[in-house]
CSV table of C-alpha atoms in Angstrom, one decimal:
chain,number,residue,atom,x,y,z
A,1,UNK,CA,57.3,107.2,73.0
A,2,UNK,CA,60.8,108.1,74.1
A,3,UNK,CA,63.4,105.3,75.5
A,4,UNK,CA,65.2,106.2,78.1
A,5,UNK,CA,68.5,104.0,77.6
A,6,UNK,CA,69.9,105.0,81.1
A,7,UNK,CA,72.5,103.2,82.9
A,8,UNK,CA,74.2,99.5,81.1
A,9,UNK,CA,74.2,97.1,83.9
A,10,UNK,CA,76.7,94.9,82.5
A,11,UNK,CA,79.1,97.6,83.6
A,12,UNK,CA,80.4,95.7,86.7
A,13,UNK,CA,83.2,94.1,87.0
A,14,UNK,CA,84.9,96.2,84.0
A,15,UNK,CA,88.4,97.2,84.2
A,16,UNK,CA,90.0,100.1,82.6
A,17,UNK,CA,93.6,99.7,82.2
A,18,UNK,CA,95.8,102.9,83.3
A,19,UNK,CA,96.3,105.4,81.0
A,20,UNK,CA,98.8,107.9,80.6
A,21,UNK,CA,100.7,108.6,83.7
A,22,UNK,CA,100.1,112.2,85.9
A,23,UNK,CA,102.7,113.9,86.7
A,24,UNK,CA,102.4,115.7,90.3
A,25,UNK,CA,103.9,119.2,90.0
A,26,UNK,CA,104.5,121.5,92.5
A,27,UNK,CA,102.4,124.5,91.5
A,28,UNK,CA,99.5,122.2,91.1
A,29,UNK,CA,100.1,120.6,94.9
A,30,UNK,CA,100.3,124.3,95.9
A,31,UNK,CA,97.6,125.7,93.5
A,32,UNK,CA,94.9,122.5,94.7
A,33,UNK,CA,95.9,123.1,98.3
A,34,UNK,CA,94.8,127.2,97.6
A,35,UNK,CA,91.7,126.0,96.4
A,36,UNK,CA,91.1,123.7,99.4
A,37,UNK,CA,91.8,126.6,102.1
A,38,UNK,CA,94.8,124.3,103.3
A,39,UNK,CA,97.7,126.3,105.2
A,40,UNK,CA,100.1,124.0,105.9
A,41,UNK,CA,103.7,124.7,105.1
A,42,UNK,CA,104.2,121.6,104.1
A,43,UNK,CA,102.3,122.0,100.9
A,44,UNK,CA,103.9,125.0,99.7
A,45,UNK,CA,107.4,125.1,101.2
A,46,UNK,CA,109.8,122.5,99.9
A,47,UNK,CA,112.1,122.9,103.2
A,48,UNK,CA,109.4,122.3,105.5
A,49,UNK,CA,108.1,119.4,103.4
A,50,UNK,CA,111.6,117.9,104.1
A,51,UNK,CA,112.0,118.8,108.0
A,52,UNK,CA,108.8,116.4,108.1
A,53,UNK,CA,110.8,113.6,106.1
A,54,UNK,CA,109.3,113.9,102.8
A,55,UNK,CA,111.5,114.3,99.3
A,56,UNK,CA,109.4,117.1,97.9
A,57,UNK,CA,106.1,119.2,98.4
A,58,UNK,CA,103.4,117.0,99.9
A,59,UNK,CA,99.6,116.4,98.4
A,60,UNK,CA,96.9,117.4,100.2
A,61,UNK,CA,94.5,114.0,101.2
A,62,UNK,CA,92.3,114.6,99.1
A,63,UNK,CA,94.5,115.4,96.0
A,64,UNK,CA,94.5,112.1,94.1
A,65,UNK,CA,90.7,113.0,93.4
A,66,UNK,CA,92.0,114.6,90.2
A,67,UNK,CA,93.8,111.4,89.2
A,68,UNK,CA,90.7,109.4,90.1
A,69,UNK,CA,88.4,111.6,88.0
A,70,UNK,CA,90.3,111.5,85.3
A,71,UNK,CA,90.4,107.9,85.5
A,72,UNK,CA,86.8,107.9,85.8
A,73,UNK,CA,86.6,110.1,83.3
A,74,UNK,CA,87.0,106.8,81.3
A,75,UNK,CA,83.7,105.1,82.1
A,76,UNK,CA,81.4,108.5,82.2
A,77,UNK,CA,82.7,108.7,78.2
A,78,UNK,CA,82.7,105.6,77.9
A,79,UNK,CA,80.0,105.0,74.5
A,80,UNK,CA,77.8,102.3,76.0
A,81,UNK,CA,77.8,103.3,79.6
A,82,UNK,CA,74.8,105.4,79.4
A,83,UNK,CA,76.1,107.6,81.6
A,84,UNK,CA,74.5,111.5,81.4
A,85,UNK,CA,76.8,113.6,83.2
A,86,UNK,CA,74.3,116.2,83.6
A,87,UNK,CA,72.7,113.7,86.0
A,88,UNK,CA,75.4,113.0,88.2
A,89,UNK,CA,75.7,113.3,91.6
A,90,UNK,CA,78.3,112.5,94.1
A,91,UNK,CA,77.3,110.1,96.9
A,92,UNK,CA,80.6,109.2,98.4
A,93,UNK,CA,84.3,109.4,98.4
A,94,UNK,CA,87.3,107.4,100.5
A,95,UNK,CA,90.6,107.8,100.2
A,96,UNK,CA,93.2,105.0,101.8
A,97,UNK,CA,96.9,106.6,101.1
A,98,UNK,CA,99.4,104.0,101.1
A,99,UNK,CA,102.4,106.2,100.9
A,100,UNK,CA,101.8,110.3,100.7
A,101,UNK,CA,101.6,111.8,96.9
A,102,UNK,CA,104.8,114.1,97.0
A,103,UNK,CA,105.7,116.3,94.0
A,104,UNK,CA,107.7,114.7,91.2
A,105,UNK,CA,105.7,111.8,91.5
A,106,UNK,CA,104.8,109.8,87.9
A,107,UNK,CA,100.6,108.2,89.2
A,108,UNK,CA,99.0,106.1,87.0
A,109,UNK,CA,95.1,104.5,88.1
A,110,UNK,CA,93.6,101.6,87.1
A,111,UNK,CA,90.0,101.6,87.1
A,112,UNK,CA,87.4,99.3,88.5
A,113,UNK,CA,83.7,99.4,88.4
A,114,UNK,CA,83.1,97.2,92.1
A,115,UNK,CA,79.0,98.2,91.5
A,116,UNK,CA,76.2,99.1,89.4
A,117,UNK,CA,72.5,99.3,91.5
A,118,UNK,CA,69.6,100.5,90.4
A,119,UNK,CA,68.3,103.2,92.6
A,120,UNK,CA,64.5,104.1,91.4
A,121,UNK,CA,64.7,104.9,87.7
A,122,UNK,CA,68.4,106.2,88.1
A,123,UNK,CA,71.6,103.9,89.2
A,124,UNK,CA,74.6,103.9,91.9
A,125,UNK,CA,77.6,103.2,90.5
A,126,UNK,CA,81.1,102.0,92.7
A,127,UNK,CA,84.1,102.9,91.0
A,128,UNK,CA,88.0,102.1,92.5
A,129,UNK,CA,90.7,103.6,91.2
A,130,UNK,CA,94.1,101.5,92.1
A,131,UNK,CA,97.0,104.6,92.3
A,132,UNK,CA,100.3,103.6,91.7
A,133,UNK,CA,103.5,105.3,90.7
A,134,UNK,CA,104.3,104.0,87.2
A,135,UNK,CA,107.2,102.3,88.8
A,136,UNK,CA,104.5,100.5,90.1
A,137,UNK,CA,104.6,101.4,93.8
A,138,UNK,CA,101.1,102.2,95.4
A,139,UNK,CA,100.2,105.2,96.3
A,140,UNK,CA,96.7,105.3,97.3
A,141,UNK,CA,93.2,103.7,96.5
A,142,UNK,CA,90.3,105.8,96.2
A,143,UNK,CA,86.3,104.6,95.9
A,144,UNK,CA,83.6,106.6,94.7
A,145,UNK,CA,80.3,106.1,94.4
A,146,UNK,CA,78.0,108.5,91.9
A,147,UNK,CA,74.2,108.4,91.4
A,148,UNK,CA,72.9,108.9,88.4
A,149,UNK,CA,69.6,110.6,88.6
A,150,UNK,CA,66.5,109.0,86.6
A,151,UNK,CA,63.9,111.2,85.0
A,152,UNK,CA,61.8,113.0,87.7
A,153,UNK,CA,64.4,111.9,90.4
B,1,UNK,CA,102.3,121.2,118.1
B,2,UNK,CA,102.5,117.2,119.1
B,3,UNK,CA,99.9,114.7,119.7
B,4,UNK,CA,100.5,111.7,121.6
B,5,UNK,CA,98.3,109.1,121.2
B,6,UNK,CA,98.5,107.6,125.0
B,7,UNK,CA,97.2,111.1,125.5
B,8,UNK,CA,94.0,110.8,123.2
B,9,UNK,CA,90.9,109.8,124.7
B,10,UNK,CA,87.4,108.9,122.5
B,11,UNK,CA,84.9,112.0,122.8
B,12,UNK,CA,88.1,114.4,122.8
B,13,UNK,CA,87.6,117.5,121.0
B,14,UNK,CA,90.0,118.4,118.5
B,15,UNK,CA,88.3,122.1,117.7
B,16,UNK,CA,86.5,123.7,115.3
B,17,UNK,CA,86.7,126.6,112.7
B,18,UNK,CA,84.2,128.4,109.8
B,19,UNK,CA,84.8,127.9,106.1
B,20,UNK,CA,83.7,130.9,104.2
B,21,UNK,CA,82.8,130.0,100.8
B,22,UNK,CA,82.4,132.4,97.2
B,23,UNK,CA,81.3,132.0,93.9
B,24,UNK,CA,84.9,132.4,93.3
B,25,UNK,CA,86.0,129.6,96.1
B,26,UNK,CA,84.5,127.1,93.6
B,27,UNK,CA,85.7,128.4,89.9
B,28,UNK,CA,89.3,128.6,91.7
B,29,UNK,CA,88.6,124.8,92.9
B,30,UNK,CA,87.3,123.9,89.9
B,31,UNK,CA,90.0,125.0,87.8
B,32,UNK,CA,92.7,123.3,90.3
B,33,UNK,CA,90.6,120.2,90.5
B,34,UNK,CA,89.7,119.9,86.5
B,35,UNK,CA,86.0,119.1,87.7
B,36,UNK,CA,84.1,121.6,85.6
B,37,UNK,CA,80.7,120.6,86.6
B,38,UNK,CA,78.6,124.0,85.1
B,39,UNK,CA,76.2,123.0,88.0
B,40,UNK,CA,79.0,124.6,90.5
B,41,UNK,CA,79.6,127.7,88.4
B,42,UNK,CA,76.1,128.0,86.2
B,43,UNK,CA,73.1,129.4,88.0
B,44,UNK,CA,70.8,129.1,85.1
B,45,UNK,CA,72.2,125.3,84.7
B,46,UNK,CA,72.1,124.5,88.0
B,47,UNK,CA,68.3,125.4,88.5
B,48,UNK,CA,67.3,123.6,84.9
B,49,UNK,CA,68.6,120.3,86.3
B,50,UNK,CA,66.3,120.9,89.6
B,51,UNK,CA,68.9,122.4,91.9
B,52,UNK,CA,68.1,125.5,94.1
B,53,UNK,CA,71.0,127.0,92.5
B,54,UNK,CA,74.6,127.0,92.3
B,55,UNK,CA,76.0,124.6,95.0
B,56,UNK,CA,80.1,123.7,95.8
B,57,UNK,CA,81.6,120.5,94.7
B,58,UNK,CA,81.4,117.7,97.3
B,59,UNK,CA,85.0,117.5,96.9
B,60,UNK,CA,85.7,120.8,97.8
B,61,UNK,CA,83.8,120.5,101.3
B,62,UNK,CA,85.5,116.8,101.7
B,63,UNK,CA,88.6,118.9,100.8
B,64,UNK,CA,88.0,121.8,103.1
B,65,UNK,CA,87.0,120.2,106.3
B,66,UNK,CA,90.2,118.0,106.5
B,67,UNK,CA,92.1,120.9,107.3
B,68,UNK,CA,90.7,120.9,110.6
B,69,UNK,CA,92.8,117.7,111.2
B,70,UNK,CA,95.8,118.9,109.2
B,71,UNK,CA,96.2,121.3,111.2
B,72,UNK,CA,95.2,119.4,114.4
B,73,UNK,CA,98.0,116.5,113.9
B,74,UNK,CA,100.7,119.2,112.2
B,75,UNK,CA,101.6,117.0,109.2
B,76,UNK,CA,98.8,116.5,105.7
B,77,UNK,CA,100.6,113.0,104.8
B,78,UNK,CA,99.3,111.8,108.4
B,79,UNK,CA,95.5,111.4,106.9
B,80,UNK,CA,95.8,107.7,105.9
B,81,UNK,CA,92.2,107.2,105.5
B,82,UNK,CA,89.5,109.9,104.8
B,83,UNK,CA,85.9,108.9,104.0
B,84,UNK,CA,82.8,110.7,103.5
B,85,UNK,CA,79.0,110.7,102.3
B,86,UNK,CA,77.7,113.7,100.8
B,87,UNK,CA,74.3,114.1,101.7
B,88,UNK,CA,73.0,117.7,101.4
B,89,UNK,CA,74.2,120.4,98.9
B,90,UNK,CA,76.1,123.2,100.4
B,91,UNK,CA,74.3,126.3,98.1
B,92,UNK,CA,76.7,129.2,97.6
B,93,UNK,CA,74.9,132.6,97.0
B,94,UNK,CA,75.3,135.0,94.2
B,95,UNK,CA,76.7,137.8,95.9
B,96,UNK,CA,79.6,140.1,96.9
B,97,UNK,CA,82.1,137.7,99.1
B,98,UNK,CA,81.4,134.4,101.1
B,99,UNK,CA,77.8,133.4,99.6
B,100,UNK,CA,78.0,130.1,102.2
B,101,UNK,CA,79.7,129.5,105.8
B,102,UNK,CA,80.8,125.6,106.1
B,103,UNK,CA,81.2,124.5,109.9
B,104,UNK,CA,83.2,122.0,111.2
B,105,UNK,CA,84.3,120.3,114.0
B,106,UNK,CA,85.8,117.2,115.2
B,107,UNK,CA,86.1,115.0,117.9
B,108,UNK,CA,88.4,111.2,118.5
B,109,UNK,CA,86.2,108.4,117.4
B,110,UNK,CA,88.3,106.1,118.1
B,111,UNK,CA,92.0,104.8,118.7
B,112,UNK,CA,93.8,101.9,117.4
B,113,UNK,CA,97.1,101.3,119.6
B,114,UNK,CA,98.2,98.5,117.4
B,115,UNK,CA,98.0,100.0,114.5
B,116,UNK,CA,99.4,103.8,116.0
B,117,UNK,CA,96.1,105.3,114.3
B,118,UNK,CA,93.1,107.6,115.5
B,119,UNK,CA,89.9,108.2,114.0
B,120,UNK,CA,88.5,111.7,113.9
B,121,UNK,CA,85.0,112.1,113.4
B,122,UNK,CA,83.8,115.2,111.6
B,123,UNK,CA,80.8,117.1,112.2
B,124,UNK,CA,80.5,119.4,109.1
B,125,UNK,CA,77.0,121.9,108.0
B,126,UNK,CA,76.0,124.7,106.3
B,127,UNK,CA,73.1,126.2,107.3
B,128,UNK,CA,72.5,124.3,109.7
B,129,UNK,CA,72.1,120.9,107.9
B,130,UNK,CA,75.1,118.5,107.5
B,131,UNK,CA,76.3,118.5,104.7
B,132,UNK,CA,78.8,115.7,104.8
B,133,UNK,CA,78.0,112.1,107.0
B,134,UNK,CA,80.0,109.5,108.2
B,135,UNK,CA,82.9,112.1,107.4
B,136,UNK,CA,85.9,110.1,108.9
B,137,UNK,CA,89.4,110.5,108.7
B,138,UNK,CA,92.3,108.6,109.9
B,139,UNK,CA,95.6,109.6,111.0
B,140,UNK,CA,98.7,108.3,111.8
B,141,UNK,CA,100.7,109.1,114.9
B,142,UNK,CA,104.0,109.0,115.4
């Protein structure tokens, strides 16, 4: 008889500390705004990123999802979080932006895990991801929830 | 172009525009967002873990559809607060161009004087389902 291990329940609550700290290049703001069909000058033009006030090339909103998942990254690899990948779906996503993500910008995220429910044989797991420049300025909190299929779900 | 919010009013329609979407849409976004997911690139993969095939990354609709309210407001760093459910799959086709058309369009929700802040509801499907609920995003305005 095969066990299925699937999701640790004792994962809320956890904290992972931030790791090494992202650095927010140009190219990349202009290369993720590409890939998001976004036009605005802003995010490719350092002059019109200034007329609007800002210091350098500005994120698109929904940028800080690569810092998040790489934050994330942490718990999915995480040894005894039973997590399968494989099985993963994405239920949700919020972004709150306390200041905008410009280029030249040093993020770090700290990650919390707010929820673990099961959902049939499967789970739905909260994560938060605390952005903050490593100055230690924040930048922008982002929540995700994922489900994690269960066999036959 | 300039919004004023003493000129906003719930139920206002901000507009709405067609996102074509390729096979190629979503390696490009996968490679700028670093989620390499093979069930957004990998037919075969896609179909053994019960999907009808090759479908785009939640993030790159969430992603996509903002634009509508970039574009509306005239500044990205106004979209304090953006939200979303992802309930439905958008499946992109294996073929020559768009293999999916994403439609989206929004309307005010709602209007916070106090806080100099409007919500814009987003309606977003493919193929006539949506795709994306409780899609909300905030913005400031100055």
């Amino acid at each position: 008889m095969s066990e299925q291990a699937g999701v640790n329940p004792d994962l809320a609550g956890r904290v992972y500390p931030a790791g090494a700290a992202y650095t927010v290049g140009r190219e990349k703001i202009r290369e993720f705004a590409s890939a998001v069909k976004a036009t605005h000058p802003a995010h490719f033009d350092v002059e019109a990123a200034r007329a609007l006030g800002y210091a350098d090339l500005v994120a698109p909103p929904t940028f800080a999802i690569i810092v998040a998942q790489r934050a994330d990254a942490q718990l999915i690899e995480d040894s005894d979080s039973g997590i399968d990948f494989s099985r993963v779906v994405h239920a949700d996503q919020r972004f709150v932006h306390h200041r905008p993500i410009v280029a030249g910008d040093e993020l770090v995220a700290e990650l919390h895990v707010d929820q673990v429910r099961a959902m049939g044989g499967g789970a739905m797991i909260t994560t938060r991801a605390e952005i903050s420049t490593v100055a230690g300025e924040r930048t922008a909190t982002t929540t995700s929830s994922i489900l994690v299929r269960g066999e036959g779900q | 172009m300039s919004v004023e919010l003493n000129e906003l009013t719930v139920g206002q329609d901000i507009g709405s525009r067609a996102i074509e979407v390729s096979r190629a849409d979503l390696v490009r976004y996968a490679g700028a967002s670093g989620d390499f997911n093979p069930i957004h690139w990998n037919g075969r993969f896609a179909e053994q873990v019960g999907l009808p095939g090759v479908i785009a990354h939640g993030m790159f609709t969430m992603g996509a559809a903002v634009q509508l309210v970039t574009d509306w407001i005239g500044n990205p760093a106004a979209v304090v607060d953006y939200q979303t459910r992802f309930t439905k799959p958008v499946l992109v086709e294996d073929v020559d161009g768009p293999g999916a058309s994403i439609e989206v369009s929004g309307a005010i929700g709602a209007i916070d004087a106090d806080n100099g802040t409007a919500r814009v509801d987003l309606t977003v499907t493919a193929a006539g389902v949506k795709v994306l609920v409780k899609a909300q995003a905030v913005v400031k305005v100055w």
